[in-house]
Coordinates of C-alpha atoms in Angstrom, one line a residue:
Chain A
M1 CA 127.3 92.0 119.1
N2 CA 124.5 93.6 117.5
T3 CA 121.0 93.0 118.7
L4 CA 118.8 91.2 116.6
K5 CA 121.7 89.0 115.9
F6 CA 121.6 88.6 120.0
I7 CA 118.2 87.3 119.2
F8 CA 118.2 85.4 116.3
K9 CA 120.9 83.8 118.7
E10 CA 119.0 83.4 121.8
I11 CA 115.4 82.0 119.7
A12 CA 117.6 79.7 118.4
Y13 CA 119.0 78.3 121.1
S14 CA 115.5 77.9 123.3
R15 CA 113.4 77.0 119.5
Y16 CA 110.7 75.0 121.6
N17 CA 109.9 78.0 123.7
F18 CA 109.7 79.6 120.4
L19 CA 108.4 77.2 118.9
L20 CA 105.1 76.8 121.7
S21 CA 105.2 80.3 121.4
I22 CA 104.8 81.1 117.7
I23 CA 102.0 78.2 118.3
A24 CA 100.5 80.3 120.9
V25 CA 100.3 84.0 118.9
T26 CA 99.5 82.3 115.2
A27 CA 96.5 80.0 117.0
G28 CA 95.5 83.3 117.8
V29 CA 96.0 85.4 114.9
G30 CA 95.0 82.7 112.4
L31 CA 91.8 82.6 114.3
F32 CA 91.1 86.0 114.8
V33 CA 91.5 86.4 110.1
A34 CA 89.6 83.0 110.0
F35 CA 86.4 84.4 112.6
F36 CA 86.4 88.1 110.5
T37 CA 86.6 87.0 107.0
A38 CA 84.4 84.2 108.1
T39 CA 82.4 87.3 109.7
R40 CA 82.4 89.6 106.5
A41 CA 81.5 86.4 104.4
S42 CA 78.4 85.6 106.6
D43 CA 77.8 88.9 106.8
R44 CA 77.6 89.1 102.7
E45 CA 75.8 85.7 102.8
T46 CA 73.2 87.4 104.8
K47 CA 72.9 89.5 103.1
K48 CA 72.5 88.1 99.7
I49 CA 70.4 85.3 101.5
M50 CA 68.4 88.0 102.8
L51 CA 68.0 89.2 98.7
Y52 CA 67.6 85.6 97.3
L53 CA 64.7 85.0 100.4
G54 CA 63.0 87.5 99.0
Q55 CA 60.9 91.1 100.8
N56 CA 56.7 90.7 100.2
L57 CA 56.6 93.8 98.3
R58 CA 53.8 96.2 99.1
I59 CA 53.6 98.5 95.6
I60 CA 50.8 101.3 96.1
S61 CA 50.1 104.6 94.7
N62 CA 52.2 107.6 96.4
D63 CA 49.7 110.0 96.8
T64 CA 48.5 107.0 99.4
D65 CA 47.1 108.6 102.8
M66 CA 49.3 106.3 104.7
D67 CA 47.6 107.0 107.9
F68 CA 44.1 105.3 106.2
F69 CA 46.3 103.0 105.0
Y70 CA 47.6 101.7 108.0
E71 CA 44.1 101.9 109.8
Q72 CA 42.3 100.1 107.2
G73 CA 45.2 97.8 105.7
Y74 CA 44.3 98.9 102.2
P75 CA 45.8 102.0 100.0
D76 CA 42.4 105.0 99.1
K77 CA 43.9 105.9 95.9
E78 CA 44.3 104.0 93.2
M79 CA 46.7 102.7 90.5
P80 CA 46.3 102.6 86.5
Q81 CA 46.5 98.5 86.1
Q82 CA 48.9 98.8 83.7
Y83 CA 51.5 99.5 86.8
F84 CA 51.4 96.0 87.2
A85 CA 51.8 94.9 83.4
D86 CA 55.1 97.3 84.2
F87 CA 56.2 95.7 87.3
Q88 CA 55.8 91.8 85.3
N89 CA 57.7 92.9 82.3
T90 CA 59.9 93.7 84.0
N91 CA 63.4 91.2 84.2
I92 CA 64.7 92.6 87.2
F93 CA 62.3 91.4 89.9
V94 CA 61.7 87.7 89.9
Y95 CA 59.4 86.6 92.9
N96 CA 57.4 83.8 93.1
H97 CA 53.6 85.3 93.3
V98 CA 52.9 88.8 92.2
S99 CA 48.9 89.8 92.0
A100 CA 47.6 93.3 91.9
T101 CA 44.7 94.0 94.0
L102 CA 41.7 96.7 93.7
Q103 CA 40.3 96.8 97.5
K104 CA 37.3 98.8 99.4
K105 CA 35.4 98.4 102.0
I106 CA 31.3 99.4 101.3
D107 CA 28.5 98.7 103.0
W108 CA 27.1 95.5 102.1
Q109 CA 23.7 94.0 103.5
D110 CA 24.2 96.1 106.9
S111 CA 27.6 94.1 107.0
K112 CA 30.4 96.6 106.4
V113 CA 32.8 94.4 103.5
I114 CA 36.2 94.9 102.1
I115 CA 35.4 94.4 98.3
T116 CA 39.0 92.1 97.6
G117 CA 39.7 91.9 93.5
T118 CA 43.3 90.2 92.7
S119 CA 44.4 90.1 89.9
P120 CA 45.6 86.1 88.2
E121 CA 49.4 85.3 87.7
K122 CA 51.4 86.0 84.6
P123 CA 53.4 83.4 83.4
T124 CA 57.7 84.5 83.2
K125 CA 60.4 83.4 82.0
Q126 CA 61.3 82.6 85.9
K127 CA 57.6 81.0 86.7
P128 CA 56.1 79.8 84.2
M129 CA 53.3 77.7 85.4
P130 CA 51.9 80.5 88.1
T131 CA 51.7 78.5 91.8
T132 CA 49.2 81.2 93.2
Y133 CA 45.4 80.1 92.6
A134 CA 43.1 82.5 90.1
I135 CA 39.7 83.4 90.7
E136 CA 37.6 82.7 88.4
P137 CA 35.7 85.6 86.7
G138 CA 32.4 85.3 87.9
T139 CA 33.2 84.1 91.5
A140 CA 33.3 84.6 94.6
H141 CA 35.1 83.6 97.9
V142 CA 33.6 84.9 101.5
G143 CA 35.3 85.7 104.3
Y144 CA 34.4 83.6 107.7
Q145 CA 32.5 86.7 109.6
L146 CA 30.4 87.4 106.0
A147 CA 29.7 83.7 105.5
Q148 CA 28.3 83.6 109.0
K149 CA 26.2 86.1 109.6
H150 CA 25.0 86.1 105.9
Q151 CA 24.0 81.6 106.4
I152 CA 26.5 82.1 102.7
K153 CA 27.3 78.3 102.4
K154 CA 29.7 77.2 98.7
G155 CA 27.5 77.4 95.4
D156 CA 25.5 80.0 96.5
T157 CA 25.4 83.5 94.4
I158 CA 25.7 86.3 96.2
E159 CA 25.0 89.8 94.6
I160 CA 26.6 93.0 94.8
D161 CA 25.8 95.9 93.2
G162 CA 24.3 94.1 90.7
L163 CA 26.6 91.6 89.7
K164 CA 26.0 87.9 90.6
L165 CA 29.0 85.7 91.9
K166 CA 28.9 82.0 92.7
V167 CA 30.4 81.5 95.7
E168 CA 33.4 79.3 95.1
N169 CA 34.1 78.8 99.1
T170 CA 34.1 80.2 102.4
L171 CA 37.1 80.7 104.0
A172 CA 38.1 79.7 107.3
R173 CA 37.8 82.0 110.2
A174 CA 41.2 83.7 110.0
P175 CA 42.9 85.6 113.3
S176 CA 40.0 87.4 115.5
E177 CA 42.1 90.7 114.1
D178 CA 42.4 89.9 110.6
R179 CA 40.6 91.5 107.7
D180 CA 40.0 88.7 106.3
N181 CA 37.4 87.7 107.9
I182 CA 35.5 90.4 106.2
R183 CA 36.2 90.3 103.0
I184 CA 34.9 88.9 99.3
F185 CA 37.6 88.0 97.2
M186 CA 37.2 88.1 93.7
D187 CA 38.9 88.1 89.9
L188 CA 39.9 91.8 89.6
T189 CA 37.4 93.0 86.8
D190 CA 34.8 92.0 88.9
A191 CA 35.9 94.2 91.8
Q192 CA 36.2 97.5 88.9
K193 CA 32.7 97.0 87.6
I194 CA 31.1 96.6 91.8
L195 CA 33.7 99.7 92.6
N196 CA 33.1 101.4 89.2
L197 CA 37.5 101.3 88.4
P198 CA 38.0 100.1 85.3
G199 CA 41.6 99.9 84.6
K200 CA 43.1 100.7 88.3
I201 CA 44.4 98.9 91.0
N202 CA 45.0 100.1 94.4
E203 CA 47.8 97.3 95.6
I204 CA 50.8 95.6 94.0
K205 CA 51.9 92.0 96.0
A206 CA 54.8 90.6 95.3
L207 CA 56.4 88.2 97.3
E208 CA 59.4 86.6 97.7
C209 CA 60.7 89.5 95.6
L210 CA 63.9 88.8 94.4
C211 CA 66.2 92.0 93.7
T212 CA 68.9 90.5 90.2
I213 CA 70.6 93.8 90.5
E214 CA 73.8 92.9 90.7
T215 CA 75.7 96.3 92.3
P216 CA 79.0 97.9 90.4
G217 CA 81.8 95.7 91.3
G218 CA 79.8 93.1 93.3
E219 CA 78.9 95.6 96.6
I220 CA 76.3 94.4 98.5
V221 CA 73.7 97.0 99.2
E222 CA 70.7 96.9 101.6
P223 CA 68.3 94.8 99.6
E224 CA 65.5 96.8 100.9
Q225 CA 66.9 100.0 99.4
L226 CA 67.8 98.5 95.9
A227 CA 64.3 97.1 95.5
R228 CA 63.3 101.3 96.2
D229 CA 65.9 102.1 93.6
E230 CA 64.4 100.1 91.2
L231 CA 61.1 99.3 91.4
K232 CA 61.4 103.8 91.4
K233 CA 63.1 103.5 87.6
I234 CA 60.1 101.5 86.3
L235 CA 57.2 102.6 88.7
P236 CA 57.8 106.0 89.6
Q237 CA 54.1 107.4 91.0
A238 CA 54.0 104.5 93.3
Q239 CA 56.0 103.8 96.8
V240 CA 57.1 100.8 98.2
L241 CA 56.7 99.1 101.4
L242 CA 58.7 95.9 102.7
S243 CA 57.7 94.0 104.9
R244 CA 60.9 92.1 105.9
G245 CA 59.8 88.8 108.9
I246 CA 62.3 86.2 107.8
A247 CA 65.0 88.6 106.2
D248 CA 64.8 90.1 110.2
I249 CA 64.9 86.5 111.9
R250 CA 67.9 86.4 109.5
Q251 CA 69.7 89.8 110.6
K252 CA 69.3 88.7 114.3
Q253 CA 70.9 85.3 113.6
R254 CA 73.9 87.7 112.6
D255 CA 73.4 90.3 115.3
M256 CA 74.1 87.1 117.3
I257 CA 76.9 85.6 116.3
I258 CA 78.7 89.3 116.5
K259 CA 77.1 88.7 119.9
Y260 CA 79.1 85.4 119.8
A261 CA 81.6 86.8 118.0
N262 CA 82.8 89.3 120.8
F263 CA 82.4 87.1 123.5
I264 CA 84.5 84.5 122.0
M265 CA 87.7 86.5 120.3
P266 CA 88.3 88.8 123.8
T267 CA 87.9 85.0 125.8
L268 CA 90.0 83.5 123.1
C269 CA 92.8 86.3 123.0
I270 CA 92.8 86.2 127.6
V271 CA 93.6 82.6 127.0
L272 CA 96.7 82.9 124.4
G273 CA 97.5 86.1 126.2
I274 CA 98.1 84.0 129.6
C275 CA 100.1 80.8 127.6
L276 CA 103.1 82.6 125.9
A277 CA 102.9 84.7 129.6
V278 CA 103.9 81.6 131.6
L279 CA 105.7 81.1 128.5
A280 CA 107.3 84.5 128.7
M281 CA 108.0 83.6 132.9
L282 CA 109.2 79.7 131.7
N283 CA 111.9 81.5 129.3
V284 CA 113.3 84.7 131.4
R285 CA 113.7 82.3 134.3
Q286 CA 115.8 80.3 132.4
R287 CA 117.7 83.6 130.9
Q288 CA 118.1 85.5 135.0
S289 CA 121.4 83.8 134.9
E290 CA 122.6 86.1 131.3
I291 CA 120.1 89.2 133.3
G292 CA 122.5 89.1 136.0
I293 CA 125.9 89.4 133.4
L294 CA 124.5 91.4 131.4
R295 CA 123.9 93.7 134.4
A296 CA 127.6 93.5 135.7
L297 CA 128.8 93.8 132.2
G298 CA 127.3 97.5 132.2
Y299 CA 124.0 96.6 130.3
G300 CA 120.7 99.2 131.1
S301 CA 117.3 97.7 132.1
C302 CA 116.2 99.3 128.5
R303 CA 119.0 97.5 126.9
I304 CA 118.4 94.5 128.7
S305 CA 114.9 94.6 128.0
I306 CA 114.7 95.8 124.5
L307 CA 117.0 92.0 124.6
L308 CA 114.4 90.5 126.0
L309 CA 111.7 91.9 124.5
G310 CA 112.7 91.8 121.0
K311 CA 112.1 87.6 121.1
F312 CA 108.5 88.8 121.0
V313 CA 108.3 91.3 118.4
V314 CA 109.6 88.5 116.2
I315 CA 107.2 86.2 117.8
G316 CA 104.0 88.3 116.9
I317 CA 105.7 89.2 113.5
V318 CA 106.4 85.6 112.2
S319 CA 102.9 84.4 114.5
A320 CA 101.0 87.0 112.2
V321 CA 102.1 85.5 108.6
A322 CA 101.9 82.4 109.6
G323 CA 98.7 82.9 111.5
F324 CA 97.4 85.1 108.1
Y325 CA 98.5 82.3 106.2
A326 CA 96.8 79.1 107.8
G327 CA 93.5 81.4 109.2
T328 CA 92.7 82.3 105.1
Q329 CA 93.5 79.2 103.9
T330 CA 90.9 77.2 106.6
I331 CA 88.8 79.6 105.4
M332 CA 89.2 79.1 101.5
Y333 CA 89.5 75.9 101.5
Y334 CA 86.1 75.7 104.1
G335 CA 84.2 78.9 103.2
P336 CA 83.1 78.0 99.9
G337 CA 81.0 74.9 101.6
I338 CA 79.5 77.0 104.3
F339 CA 78.6 80.4 102.8
K340 CA 78.1 78.7 99.1
I341 CA 76.0 81.9 97.9
T342 CA 79.0 83.9 98.5
A343 CA 81.5 81.8 98.2
K344 CA 83.9 83.6 95.2
A345 CA 83.8 86.6 96.9
I346 CA 85.5 85.0 99.8
Q347 CA 89.2 86.2 99.3
P348 CA 91.9 86.7 100.7
D349 CA 92.2 90.3 102.6
Y350 CA 95.7 91.7 102.4
S351 CA 95.2 94.3 104.3
L352 CA 94.6 92.4 107.4
L353 CA 97.9 90.8 107.1
Q354 CA 99.2 94.0 108.2
T355 CA 96.2 94.4 111.2
A356 CA 97.3 91.8 112.7
I357 CA 101.2 91.7 112.4
Y358 CA 100.3 95.3 114.4
A359 CA 97.8 93.2 116.9
A360 CA 100.3 90.2 117.1
V361 CA 103.6 92.4 117.9
A362 CA 101.2 94.6 120.8
F363 CA 99.6 91.4 121.5
S364 CA 103.2 89.5 122.1
I365 CA 104.9 92.5 123.8
I366 CA 102.4 93.0 126.0
S367 CA 102.0 89.4 127.4
A368 CA 105.4 89.4 128.0
F369 CA 106.0 91.8 129.3
I370 CA 106.0 91.6 133.5
P371 CA 107.2 88.6 133.1
V372 CA 110.2 90.1 131.0
M373 CA 109.8 93.8 134.2
L374 CA 109.3 91.5 137.2
A375 CA 113.1 89.0 135.6
I376 CA 114.5 92.9 134.9
S377 CA 114.1 94.5 138.6
T378 CA 114.8 91.1 140.7
D379 CA 117.8 91.8 142.0
P380 CA 120.8 90.8 140.1
A381 CA 123.5 90.0 143.1
K382 CA 120.8 87.4 144.0
T383 CA 120.9 85.8 140.4
L384 CA 125.2 86.1 140.5
K385 CA 125.6 84.7 144.1
N386 CA 126.9 81.4 144.0
D387 CA 124.1 78.8 144.4
Chain B
M1 CA 141.5 102.9 145.2
I2 CA 138.6 101.8 147.1
K3 CA 137.4 103.4 150.4
I4 CA 134.1 102.1 152.5
K5 CA 132.6 103.6 155.0
N6 CA 130.0 103.5 157.1
L7 CA 128.7 100.8 154.8
T8 CA 125.7 98.9 156.1
T9 CA 123.0 96.3 154.0
T10 CA 120.6 94.8 155.4
Y11 CA 117.5 93.3 154.0
N12 CA 114.3 91.1 155.2
K13 CA 114.0 87.6 154.9
A14 CA 111.0 85.9 156.4
S15 CA 110.2 89.1 157.4
K16 CA 113.5 89.2 159.9
K17 CA 115.3 92.1 159.6
V18 CA 118.9 90.7 158.7
I19 CA 122.1 93.0 158.9
A20 CA 124.6 92.2 156.0
L21 CA 127.0 94.2 156.1
D22 CA 127.2 96.6 159.6
D23 CA 128.3 99.9 159.7
L24 CA 131.6 98.4 157.8
T25 CA 134.8 100.8 156.9
L26 CA 137.8 99.6 155.6
D27 CA 140.9 100.7 152.5
I28 CA 141.7 98.5 149.8
A29 CA 144.6 100.0 148.1
Q30 CA 145.8 100.4 144.4
G31 CA 147.8 97.3 143.3
Q32 CA 146.3 94.8 146.3
F33 CA 145.3 91.8 146.0
A34 CA 142.9 91.3 148.5
A35 CA 141.5 87.8 150.0
I36 CA 137.4 88.6 152.1
Q37 CA 137.2 85.4 154.0
G38 CA 135.0 84.1 156.6
P39 CA 132.5 82.1 157.5
S40 CA 129.3 81.4 155.0
G41 CA 126.9 84.0 155.5
C42 CA 129.4 86.7 157.0
G43 CA 128.3 88.8 154.0
K44 CA 131.2 88.4 151.6
T45 CA 129.5 88.0 148.4
T46 CA 127.7 91.3 149.9
L47 CA 130.7 93.1 150.6
L48 CA 131.7 91.9 146.8
M49 CA 128.5 93.4 144.8
T50 CA 128.4 96.6 146.4
I51 CA 132.1 97.1 145.5
G52 CA 130.8 96.1 142.3
A53 CA 128.0 99.1 141.7
M54 CA 125.6 96.0 142.0
L55 CA 123.6 96.0 145.3
Q56 CA 123.1 99.4 146.7
P57 CA 123.7 99.6 150.0
S58 CA 121.3 100.8 153.3
S59 CA 123.9 103.1 154.2
G60 CA 127.4 104.9 153.8
D61 CA 129.1 105.2 150.5
V62 CA 132.1 103.3 148.0
V63 CA 134.3 105.2 146.5
I64 CA 136.9 103.6 143.7
N65 CA 139.3 105.6 142.1
N66 CA 137.9 109.1 144.1
E67 CA 134.5 108.1 142.2
N68 CA 131.7 107.8 145.2
I69 CA 129.5 104.8 143.2
Y70 CA 126.2 105.2 144.8
S71 CA 125.8 108.5 144.2
L72 CA 126.2 108.3 141.0
S73 CA 123.0 107.6 138.1
Q74 CA 121.4 104.6 137.4
Y75 CA 122.6 105.1 134.2
N76 CA 126.5 106.2 135.2
R77 CA 126.8 103.3 137.3
N78 CA 126.3 100.8 135.0
R79 CA 128.9 102.9 132.4
F80 CA 131.4 103.6 135.4
R81 CA 131.0 99.6 136.2
A82 CA 131.4 98.4 132.4
A83 CA 135.2 100.2 132.5
N84 CA 136.6 99.6 135.7
I85 CA 135.4 96.4 136.9
G86 CA 135.4 93.0 135.7
F87 CA 133.4 90.3 137.3
V88 CA 134.4 86.7 138.2
F89 CA 131.6 84.0 139.6
Q90 CA 132.5 80.9 140.7
M91 CA 129.3 79.3 138.1
F92 CA 131.0 81.3 135.5
H93 CA 127.7 82.9 133.9
L94 CA 128.7 82.1 130.5
V95 CA 125.2 82.6 127.8
P96 CA 124.7 79.6 126.7
Y97 CA 123.4 80.6 123.3
L98 CA 126.7 82.6 122.6
T99 CA 130.2 81.4 121.1
I100 CA 133.2 81.8 123.3
L101 CA 134.0 85.0 121.2
D102 CA 130.7 86.4 121.7
N103 CA 130.8 85.9 125.3
V104 CA 134.1 87.9 125.8
M105 CA 132.3 89.9 123.9
L106 CA 129.4 91.1 125.6
A107 CA 131.7 92.8 128.0
A108 CA 133.5 95.0 124.7
V109 CA 132.5 98.8 126.1
K110 CA 132.9 99.2 122.5
K111 CA 132.0 96.8 119.5
D112 CA 135.5 97.1 117.3
K113 CA 137.7 95.4 115.9
S114 CA 140.7 96.3 118.4
S115 CA 138.4 95.1 121.2
K116 CA 137.2 91.8 118.9
D117 CA 140.9 91.3 117.9
R118 CA 141.6 92.0 121.8
A119 CA 139.1 89.2 122.7
R120 CA 140.7 87.1 120.0
Q121 CA 144.3 87.3 121.8
L122 CA 142.8 86.5 124.9
L123 CA 141.2 84.1 124.4
D124 CA 144.7 82.5 122.8
E125 CA 146.6 83.5 125.6
F126 CA 144.1 81.5 127.7
G127 CA 144.4 78.3 125.4
L128 CA 141.0 78.8 124.2
A129 CA 142.3 80.0 120.4
H130 CA 140.1 76.9 118.7
R131 CA 137.5 77.3 121.1
I132 CA 136.2 80.4 119.3
T133 CA 133.4 79.7 118.1
H134 CA 132.5 76.7 120.5
R135 CA 129.5 77.1 123.2
P136 CA 129.4 77.0 126.9
D137 CA 128.0 74.3 126.6
Q138 CA 131.2 72.5 125.1
L139 CA 133.5 73.2 127.1
S140 CA 135.1 72.2 130.0
T141 CA 134.6 73.5 133.7
G142 CA 138.1 75.0 133.5
E143 CA 137.4 76.4 130.0
K144 CA 134.3 78.1 131.0
Q145 CA 136.9 79.6 133.9
R146 CA 138.5 80.8 131.6
T147 CA 136.2 82.2 128.8
A148 CA 135.1 84.5 132.1
I149 CA 138.2 85.5 133.3
A150 CA 139.2 86.7 129.4
R151 CA 135.5 88.2 129.6
A152 CA 136.3 90.4 132.9
I153 CA 139.7 91.3 131.7
L154 CA 139.2 92.5 128.0
N155 CA 138.4 96.6 128.7
N156 CA 141.5 95.9 131.5
P157 CA 139.5 96.8 134.6
P158 CA 141.8 98.4 136.9
L159 CA 139.5 96.4 139.5
I160 CA 138.2 92.4 139.0
L161 CA 136.1 91.5 141.7
A162 CA 136.3 87.7 142.2
D163 CA 133.4 85.7 143.9
E164 CA 135.5 82.4 145.0
P165 CA 136.6 82.1 141.0
T166 CA 138.2 78.2 141.7
G167 CA 135.0 77.4 143.6
N168 CA 134.0 74.7 141.2
L169 CA 136.9 73.9 139.7
D170 CA 139.5 70.7 140.2
P171 CA 143.3 72.2 141.4
E172 CA 144.8 72.4 138.0
N173 CA 142.0 74.1 137.0
A174 CA 142.3 76.3 140.2
A175 CA 145.9 76.8 139.9
I176 CA 145.2 78.4 135.7
V177 CA 143.0 80.5 137.1
L178 CA 145.2 81.7 140.3
K179 CA 148.1 81.9 138.0
F180 CA 145.8 84.4 135.3
L181 CA 144.5 86.7 138.3
K182 CA 148.3 86.6 139.5
D183 CA 149.5 88.2 136.1
Y184 CA 146.8 90.5 135.9
H185 CA 147.7 91.9 139.4
S186 CA 151.1 91.3 139.0
K187 CA 150.8 94.7 136.0
G188 CA 149.3 96.9 138.8
H189 CA 145.8 96.0 138.6
T190 CA 143.5 95.9 141.9
I191 CA 141.8 92.7 142.5
V192 CA 139.3 91.4 145.1
V193 CA 138.8 87.7 145.8
V194 CA 136.1 86.2 147.9
T195 CA 137.6 82.6 148.8
H196 CA 138.3 79.6 150.3
G197 CA 140.3 78.0 149.2
Q198 CA 143.9 78.4 151.0
E199 CA 145.7 78.7 147.9
T200 CA 144.3 82.4 147.2
K201 CA 144.8 83.3 150.7
N202 CA 148.1 82.7 149.7
I203 CA 148.8 85.3 146.8
A204 CA 146.8 87.1 148.8
T205 CA 148.2 90.8 149.4
V206 CA 145.5 91.9 151.8
K207 CA 143.2 89.6 153.8
I208 CA 140.0 90.8 154.9
N209 CA 137.6 88.8 157.5
L210 CA 134.6 88.9 157.9
K211 CA 132.2 88.0 161.0
D212 CA 128.8 88.5 161.0
G213 CA 128.8 91.6 158.4
K214 CA 132.3 92.9 160.6
L215 CA 135.8 93.1 160.1
S216 CA 136.9 90.4 162.8

């Protein structure tokens, strides 16, 4: 009788043991496939969410002295105001808020003041009603420190380099390290007049900015790189800096999930491996007489090992297919509800099937190996004695 | 046929050294029907398993047909056993998930058509032709033992080793089994039987009495 027929007859005979073994390995494979597919979906989702969360973009001139920028908090070089229009006219980016600013530190009445001119937000197709507060020309918002020092109140008029501005508001105290305490906010055109920089800006800020470009094949790329690549096309003389506060938190969450996976999957493998080993032990104990008689009939250890372990190869293959199907169906069913943004990208990954077969077969054999070897090494004479 | 020289087998039981066979020397000639007898625990089954190349002795030699079986490699010993020795056990030791025919065929050195034909022929001779597709759990104890004997003699081995082959059988089936063994012996084959039964002792040509691992 050939080996396969032998194995399948034994499987049919000890079907409950076989079924329990199948369930144990299928559960492992199914969870692995579901978890792996979910992790990849989560990865896509996180990246998409990071895109959707948007980046806080700071667009500054290419030739900005970055030492100055990081020290002072604003760029030392200006860009044409046209850049702002170009940025707003492109439909590549959508954002919650965009503004152009012109900032420069000057001496004013024995104080260091950062003149900060801001442009009004242009209504767009996506955002017909700008949400940000626009500063009216001829008005100013005075930082806390300046207002305190110079006794400036709402309704006062201040004069900076000959330009009179009505104080619309004085700002609340910002955190001590924040430069807003020494800023005077005004309309961009007023700042350009004071600083004698007509038609110039030195920064574009886009908050919660989202790049709408779809990459070929729906591939998800790092949002930072995508934003840089797309901006280069429309503002070649500018550079972009990103602050990623929320995105970083998401990234940390994702890293945490991966850490959990790295703990859960090996633990699961150990538990299921023990279950399978116990089932293998029960099976080979029942087959001790069979092993003994096979030895008496001249079968070698190698042949008997193949007969015993062959069953676990079958268990591995059947469980891999069943587990792949179960895991895939589970994630296909529940995945779209969990990963709403990338729902369409959740597809069966058939490359996992091959991996699952190899892994499940190896897992089954490794789990059964010790019980099988113990059974084979048991003295057959003891088994065959009349007890 | 079988030459046993200074055979000693010891094992440990509860940290105590037990001598199962103690410097045993004996010969069993070709064509003998030998009955090994003695009280429980005297080493009968140990001797049978040692003759059957199943139990490595602590010391001494077992020579069967001029082959010192424990000087052979494990592989060659397996092959020797398959070709030259047939086993019959009290507990039958049939593989429960195989049919009767497949159980008999397990012993076939060559899994060819002639072996299968011989297996069918033996089962027919033993009155089991109508049972060949049945599994062991569908047989009576007598039928199980007849199947085990058919398996033991499939390769027409020159030596049959039987460990209390009638111990689990009613007198009628025991008589059938003994008749088969007697017939096989009458064809010139050697039979070694461990037994407590008087009927077996009566047909034996040689009686080997063991006590505490020694001939008595």
